Short mmCIF file of C-alpha atoms and ligand atoms in Angstrom, two decimals:
data_model
loop_
_atom_site.label_atom_id
_atom_site.label_comp_id
_atom_site.label_asym_id
_atom_site.label_seq_id
_atom_site.Cartn_x
_atom_site.Cartn_y
_atom_site.Cartn_z
CA MET B 1 158.26 96.10 116.49
CA LYS B 2 158.33 99.74 115.61
CA GLN B 3 156.03 101.68 118.38
CA ASP B 4 153.18 103.83 116.84
CA THR B 5 153.13 107.31 118.02
CA LEU B 6 149.73 109.05 118.72
CA LEU B 7 148.95 112.76 119.00
CA ILE B 8 146.09 113.51 121.42
CA VAL B 9 144.65 116.97 120.82
CA GLU B 10 142.27 117.82 123.66
CA ASP B 11 142.30 121.49 125.65
CA ASN B 12 140.54 119.20 129.08
CA VAL B 13 143.68 118.49 130.88
CA LEU B 14 142.44 115.89 132.92
CA LEU B 15 140.53 113.83 130.20
CA ARG B 16 143.94 114.57 128.01
CA ASP B 17 146.21 113.26 130.91
CA ALA B 18 144.04 110.54 131.28
CA ILE B 19 143.86 109.19 127.68
CA ALA B 20 147.64 109.67 127.10
CA GLU B 21 148.37 107.70 130.42
CA MET B 22 146.19 104.97 129.02
CA LEU B 23 147.31 104.84 125.67
CA THR B 24 150.90 104.86 127.01
CA MET B 25 150.30 101.96 129.19
CA ASP B 26 148.81 100.19 125.99
CA GLY B 27 152.42 100.50 124.53
CA PHE B 28 151.79 103.42 122.58
CA PHE B 29 154.25 106.87 122.05
CA VAL B 30 151.74 109.64 123.10
CA LEU B 31 152.57 113.29 122.07
CA THR B 32 149.63 115.91 123.35
CA ALA B 33 148.38 119.16 122.43
CA GLY B 34 145.67 121.69 123.85
CA ASN B 35 144.41 122.92 120.69
CA GLY B 36 144.71 122.63 116.72
CA GLU B 37 147.46 125.45 116.68
CA GLU B 38 149.99 123.44 119.57
CA ALA B 39 149.23 120.17 117.19
CA LEU B 40 150.40 121.62 114.23
CA SER B 41 153.44 123.22 115.78
CA GLN B 42 154.19 119.61 117.34
CA MET B 43 153.67 118.03 114.07
CA GLU B 44 156.52 120.23 112.17
CA SER B 45 158.96 118.02 114.15
CA VAL B 46 157.17 114.63 114.50
CA SER B 47 154.56 112.87 112.17
CA PRO B 48 152.11 110.91 114.38
CA ASP B 49 150.84 107.52 113.23
CA LEU B 50 147.14 108.74 114.38
CA ILE B 51 145.65 111.79 115.69
CA LEU B 52 142.80 111.70 118.44
CA SER B 53 141.33 115.20 118.18
CA ASP B 54 138.81 116.90 120.00
CA ILE B 55 136.18 119.12 118.22
CA SER B 56 135.54 122.29 120.39
CA MET B 57 138.67 123.90 121.36
CA PRO B 58 139.98 127.21 122.13
CA VAL B 59 142.51 129.18 119.46
CA MET B 60 141.78 126.47 116.71
CA ASP B 61 139.30 123.97 116.62
CA GLY B 62 139.36 119.99 115.37
CA PHE B 63 137.60 120.82 112.14
CA GLU B 64 139.90 123.79 111.14
CA PHE B 65 142.88 121.31 112.31
CA PHE B 66 141.52 118.51 110.05
CA HIS B 67 141.21 120.80 107.08
CA LEU B 68 145.05 121.91 107.69
CA ILE B 69 145.99 118.55 108.10
CA ARG B 70 144.62 117.35 104.97
CA GLU B 71 146.04 120.13 102.91
CA ARG B 72 149.65 118.85 103.44
CA GLN B 73 150.57 116.07 101.34
CA GLU B 74 152.95 114.16 103.79
CA TRP B 75 149.97 114.21 106.36
CA LEU B 76 147.04 113.34 103.97
CA SER B 77 147.18 109.79 104.88
CA ILE B 78 147.39 109.85 108.73
CA PRO B 79 144.49 108.30 110.50
CA PHE B 80 142.31 110.97 111.95
CA ILE B 81 139.73 110.31 114.88
CA PHE B 82 137.51 112.88 116.34
CA LEU B 83 136.59 113.18 119.83
CA THR B 84 132.81 114.32 120.50
CA ALA B 85 130.78 115.36 123.31
CA ARG B 86 127.60 112.87 123.85
CA GLY B 87 124.69 113.68 121.67
CA ASP B 88 126.83 116.55 119.68
CA GLN B 89 124.86 114.60 116.51
CA ALA B 90 125.66 118.13 114.26
CA HIS B 91 129.61 117.44 114.88
CA VAL B 92 129.36 113.94 113.96
CA LEU B 93 127.72 114.38 110.91
CA THR B 94 130.16 117.65 109.99
CA GLY B 95 132.99 115.14 110.90
CA LYS B 96 131.88 112.25 108.93
CA GLY B 97 131.46 114.85 106.14
CA LEU B 98 134.90 116.09 106.07
CA GLY B 99 136.09 112.59 105.62
CA ALA B 100 137.42 111.72 109.25
CA GLU B 101 137.95 108.29 109.70
CA ASP B 102 136.08 107.76 112.91
CA TYR B 103 134.38 109.68 115.73
CA LEU B 104 134.41 108.53 119.54
CA ILE B 105 131.48 109.84 121.95
CA LYS B 106 133.17 111.35 125.06
CA PRO B 107 133.64 110.18 128.01
CA VAL B 108 135.95 107.26 125.92
CA ASN B 109 135.46 103.66 127.23
CA HIS B 110 139.15 102.11 126.79
CA THR B 111 138.45 99.27 124.85
CA GLU B 112 136.63 101.39 122.33
CA LEU B 113 139.20 103.45 122.12
CA LEU B 114 141.79 100.95 122.06
CA THR B 115 139.66 99.07 118.96
CA ALA B 116 138.84 102.18 117.03
CA ILE B 117 142.97 103.12 117.12
CA ARG B 118 144.23 99.44 116.46
CA ALA B 119 141.69 99.14 113.46
CA ARG B 120 142.82 102.56 112.00
CA LEU B 121 146.47 102.04 112.34
CA SER B 122 146.35 98.45 110.73
CA ARG B 123 144.32 99.96 107.81
CA SER B 124 146.53 102.67 107.21
CA GLN B 125 149.59 100.25 107.50
CA GLN B 126 147.96 97.65 105.05
CA LEU B 127 147.49 101.18 102.52
CA ARG B 128 151.02 102.37 103.21
CA LEU B 129 152.63 98.85 102.25
CA ALA B 130 150.65 98.51 99.33
CA ARG B 131 151.92 102.20 98.29
CA LEU B 132 155.47 100.93 98.89
CA ARG B 133 154.71 97.90 96.97
CA GLU B 134 153.59 99.70 94.11
CA ALA B 135 156.44 102.30 94.07
CA TYR B 136 158.48 99.51 94.33
CA GLN B 137 157.05 97.58 91.30
CA ALA B 138 157.18 100.86 89.26
CA SER B 139 161.10 101.36 90.08
CA LEU B 140 161.67 97.67 89.07
CA THR B 141 159.57 98.49 85.86
CA VAL B 142 162.10 101.55 85.19
CA LEU B 143 164.97 99.75 85.88
CA ALA B 144 164.01 96.69 83.43
CA ASN B 145 163.21 99.26 80.97
CA ALA B 146 166.78 100.67 80.81
CA ILE B 147 167.42 97.77 78.20
CA GLU B 148 164.50 99.01 76.15
CA VAL B 149 166.25 102.86 75.92
CA ARG B 150 169.19 100.58 74.43
CA ASP B 151 166.96 98.34 72.42
CA ARG B 152 164.60 100.46 70.26
CA TYR B 153 162.74 97.42 69.11
CA THR B 154 161.58 96.21 72.55
CA ARG B 155 159.73 99.19 73.95
CA GLY B 156 157.07 98.00 76.51
CA HIS B 157 158.20 94.60 76.10
CA VAL B 158 158.45 94.44 79.93
CA GLU B 159 155.40 95.80 80.51
CA ARG B 160 153.29 93.28 77.77
CA VAL B 161 155.58 90.19 79.12
CA THR B 162 154.34 90.93 82.81
CA ALA B 163 150.25 91.19 81.32
CA TYR B 164 150.71 88.24 79.82
CA ALA B 165 152.07 86.15 82.14
CA ILE B 166 149.80 87.33 84.95
CA VAL B 167 146.64 86.38 83.01
CA LEU B 168 148.34 83.26 82.39
CA GLY B 169 149.45 82.92 85.85
CA GLU B 170 145.55 83.73 86.82
CA GLN B 171 144.23 81.31 84.52
CA LEU B 172 146.23 78.53 86.30
CA GLY B 173 145.02 79.33 89.36
CA TRP B 174 147.84 81.30 91.18
CA SER B 175 147.31 84.07 93.39
CA GLY B 176 148.89 85.83 96.22
CA LYS B 177 152.93 85.27 96.68
CA GLN B 178 153.28 82.94 93.79
CA LEU B 179 151.38 85.41 91.12
CA GLU B 180 153.62 88.17 92.62
CA ASP B 181 156.85 86.54 92.33
CA LEU B 182 155.58 85.71 88.76
CA ARG B 183 155.25 89.45 88.05
CA TYR B 184 158.69 90.13 89.33
CA GLY B 185 160.14 87.23 87.26
CA ALA B 186 158.56 88.58 84.15
CA ILE B 187 159.54 92.59 84.89
CA LEU B 188 163.03 91.17 85.63
CA HIS B 189 163.41 88.09 82.91
CA ASP B 190 165.82 90.27 80.63
CA ILE B 191 167.58 92.40 82.99
CA GLY B 192 170.81 90.91 81.82
CA LYS B 193 170.65 92.20 78.73
CA ILE B 194 172.07 95.35 80.16
CA HIS B 195 175.34 93.61 80.07
CA ILE B 196 175.03 93.14 76.41
CA GLU B 197 176.21 95.54 73.75
CA GLU B 198 174.12 98.12 71.64
CA MET B 199 175.24 96.92 68.72
CA THR B 200 174.12 93.31 69.24
CA LEU B 201 171.11 94.07 70.69
CA GLN B 202 170.34 96.03 67.41
CA LYS B 203 171.52 94.29 64.88
CA GLN B 204 170.10 93.95 61.82
CA GLY B 205 169.57 90.25 60.47
CA PRO B 206 170.93 87.08 62.43
CA LEU B 207 173.66 87.29 65.18
CA ASN B 208 176.74 85.69 64.08
CA HIS B 209 178.21 82.67 66.64
CA ASN B 210 179.86 84.74 69.00
CA GLU B 211 177.30 87.39 69.21
CA TRP B 212 174.50 84.27 69.82
CA VAL B 213 176.90 83.09 72.62
CA ILE B 214 176.90 86.67 74.28
CA MET B 215 173.30 86.73 73.85
CA GLN B 216 172.44 83.49 75.42
CA GLN B 217 174.62 84.55 78.65
CA HIS B 218 171.59 87.17 79.39
CA PRO B 219 169.58 84.62 81.73
CA VAL B 220 172.67 83.71 83.58
CA ILE B 221 173.87 87.44 84.07
CA GLY B 222 170.51 88.47 85.15
CA ALA B 223 170.02 85.60 87.56
CA ASN B 224 173.34 86.78 89.00
CA MET B 225 172.38 90.26 89.25
CA VAL B 226 169.15 89.67 91.35
CA LYS B 227 169.76 86.51 93.25
CA ASN B 228 171.49 88.23 95.95
CA ILE B 229 168.70 90.91 96.74
CA PRO B 230 166.22 89.03 99.49
CA PHE B 231 163.29 90.75 97.79
CA LEU B 232 164.06 89.87 93.98
CA SER B 233 165.36 86.55 94.64
CA PRO B 234 162.27 84.60 93.68
CA ALA B 235 162.25 86.18 90.53
CA VAL B 236 165.53 84.13 89.96
CA PRO B 237 163.55 81.05 88.04
CA ALA B 238 161.93 83.12 85.49
CA VAL B 239 165.27 84.98 84.68
CA LEU B 240 167.71 82.27 84.55
CA TYR B 241 165.13 79.70 82.51
CA HIS B 242 162.79 81.87 80.65
CA HIS B 243 164.98 80.58 77.23
CA GLU B 244 164.62 76.92 78.53
CA CYS B 245 162.31 74.65 76.05
CA TRP B 246 160.01 72.16 77.05
CA ASP B 247 161.92 68.97 75.02
CA GLY B 248 165.16 70.17 76.52
CA SER B 249 166.47 72.54 73.19
CA GLY B 250 166.51 75.52 74.99
CA TYR B 251 169.90 77.49 77.04
CA PRO B 252 171.49 78.19 79.40
CA HIS B 253 171.36 74.87 81.01
CA GLY B 254 169.01 72.88 78.52
CA LEU B 255 166.52 71.46 81.16
CA LYS B 256 163.53 69.43 80.02
CA GLY B 257 159.82 69.38 80.85
CA ASN B 258 159.19 69.46 84.92
CA GLU B 259 162.81 70.43 85.60
CA ILE B 260 162.04 73.81 84.35
CA PRO B 261 160.63 75.78 86.85
CA MET B 262 156.76 76.62 86.17
CA MET B 263 157.18 80.10 86.52
CA ALA B 264 159.84 80.26 83.78
CA ARG B 265 157.44 78.01 81.86
CA VAL B 266 154.91 80.64 82.04
CA VAL B 267 157.24 83.59 81.35
CA ALA B 268 158.62 81.79 78.00
CA VAL B 269 155.32 81.56 76.39
CA ALA B 270 154.25 85.29 77.40
CA ASP B 271 157.98 86.16 76.29
CA ALA B 272 157.86 84.43 72.69
CA PHE B 273 154.19 85.59 71.78
CA ASP B 274 155.26 89.19 72.41
CA ALA B 275 158.64 88.98 70.28
CA MET B 276 156.69 87.18 67.64
CA THR B 277 154.28 90.10 67.76
CA THR B 278 156.40 93.25 67.72
CA THR B 279 158.97 94.37 65.36
CA ARG B 280 162.53 93.16 66.24
CA SER B 281 165.99 94.46 64.68
CA TYR B 282 166.01 90.99 62.74
CA ARG B 283 162.60 90.78 61.45
CA GLN B 284 158.93 92.27 61.18
CA ALA B 285 155.86 91.41 63.51
CA GLN B 286 153.43 88.80 62.60
CA SER B 287 149.81 88.91 63.37
CA ILE B 288 148.26 87.93 66.67
CA GLU B 289 146.60 85.05 64.75
CA LEU B 290 149.74 83.72 63.19
CA ALA B 291 151.35 84.08 66.27
CA PHE B 292 148.95 82.32 68.51
CA LYS B 293 149.08 79.30 65.77
CA GLU B 294 153.01 79.37 66.25
CA LEU B 295 152.48 79.22 69.86
CA VAL B 296 150.11 76.43 69.92
CA LYS B 297 152.34 74.25 67.04
CA GLY B 298 154.89 74.40 69.99
CA GLU B 299 152.98 72.81 72.50
CA GLY B 300 154.60 69.75 73.95
CA THR B 301 157.81 70.81 72.12
CA LEU B 302 159.02 74.39 72.77
CA PHE B 303 156.33 74.59 75.45
CA ASP B 304 154.73 73.38 78.53
CA PRO B 305 151.24 72.05 77.32
CA ASP B 306 149.61 73.31 80.16
CA VAL B 307 150.63 76.50 79.78
CA ILE B 308 149.52 76.55 76.10
CA GLU B 309 146.03 75.32 77.33
CA ALA B 310 145.87 78.12 79.36
CA PHE B 311 147.13 80.36 77.01
CA LYS B 312 144.29 78.91 74.50
CA LYS B 313 141.72 79.69 77.26
CA CYS B 314 142.77 83.50 77.72
CA TRP B 315 142.72 83.55 74.18
CA HIS B 316 139.10 82.52 73.90
CA GLN B 317 138.47 85.18 76.60
CA ASP B 318 139.85 87.95 74.43
CA LYS B 319 142.60 88.54 77.32
CA ILE B 320 145.42 88.46 75.47
CA GLN B 321 143.77 90.49 72.31
CA GLU B 322 143.07 93.28 75.01
CA ILE B 323 146.75 93.34 76.37
CA PHE B 324 147.84 93.25 72.51
CA LYS B 325 145.59 96.27 71.67
CA ALA B 326 146.16 98.41 74.53
CA TRP B 327 149.75 98.31 73.65
CA ASN B 328 149.37 98.38 70.10
CA THR B 329 146.98 101.09 68.95
CA ASN B 330 149.36 103.39 67.91
CA ASN B 331 152.18 100.96 67.02
CA HIS B 332 152.33 100.02 63.10
CA LEU B 333 152.93 96.05 62.40
CA GLU B 334 154.14 94.56 59.62
CA GLN B 335 154.11 90.80 58.73
CA THR B 336 156.70 88.25 57.34
CA PRO B 337 158.84 86.88 60.22
CA LYS B 338 162.35 85.74 59.36
CA GLN B 339 163.18 84.11 62.73
CA ARG B 340 161.20 82.73 65.19
CA PHE B 341 161.89 83.16 69.25
CA GLN B 342 164.65 84.71 70.55
FE1 FE2 T 401 165.17 86.75 77.29
FE1 FE2 T 402 162.40 88.82 76.70
#
């Protein structure tokens, strides 16, 4: 496990050494500085996981040090705890007003110090992880959207399918990891289309036999692309099986009913709804009301009845319409479908 680095900024050498020794014994890597300026120069080479700083110090006091830390983007999220002299209420209030995470009154008690440090570290780790996850999802969406650059008809498809799938998953009572896997599955479901020629993706009118055979390979190609990436492998069921149908008439394996992983059955409904309500190279978009009726017609044949039930509930709560409107306020939609789901 990574050893957390703490920076102790305190001009009282005895106190600083005592705190440093105590925290080193607790398993932290401890850096020390006698004032804000010294601390800043230390931070140019090592960025600590948490700062514990006195307020009254020569050269640069704790408040000025805190200000300078928060001015730097890369140091903005480092938890900062002030050490203050007993009864110094004005200092406590100023520190809180500045937005410091916590303050401790000197002389500090070991348990109190350790509790405050651990609480702040774990909170900042959670935030870091959440930010990392967000950045990760954003890069995945960019990658998935690479298909959209080649196929102008599917602009926003990935984001809308993901949004529809998530409301369906929530309606089905999913949460946590299950919902997260569904999100990755929806983002990546068409990733295999990256290997399909632009001419085929953008073809006006129906595909010929050969083109159709190639198009039907995109779930298999996509699944092969992501299956060996540990973080993405939970998306494989959605990628591989999102074109399977409840009655066994889908592709690539012709799976039936419960043989189709649940995540894929959810993505299939979200995907079909978006395909019907957006203009594609081979047909115009239809209205969401018509698309809703079409989906309901497919209950028990093309689609899992439980997922369609969830879709109906989301529809009656306007959740589907809200996603559609959010994406289509500036888009021109036309009617008359020539072909149903792709
Ligand atoms: Fe697909
Ligand atoms: Fe799709």
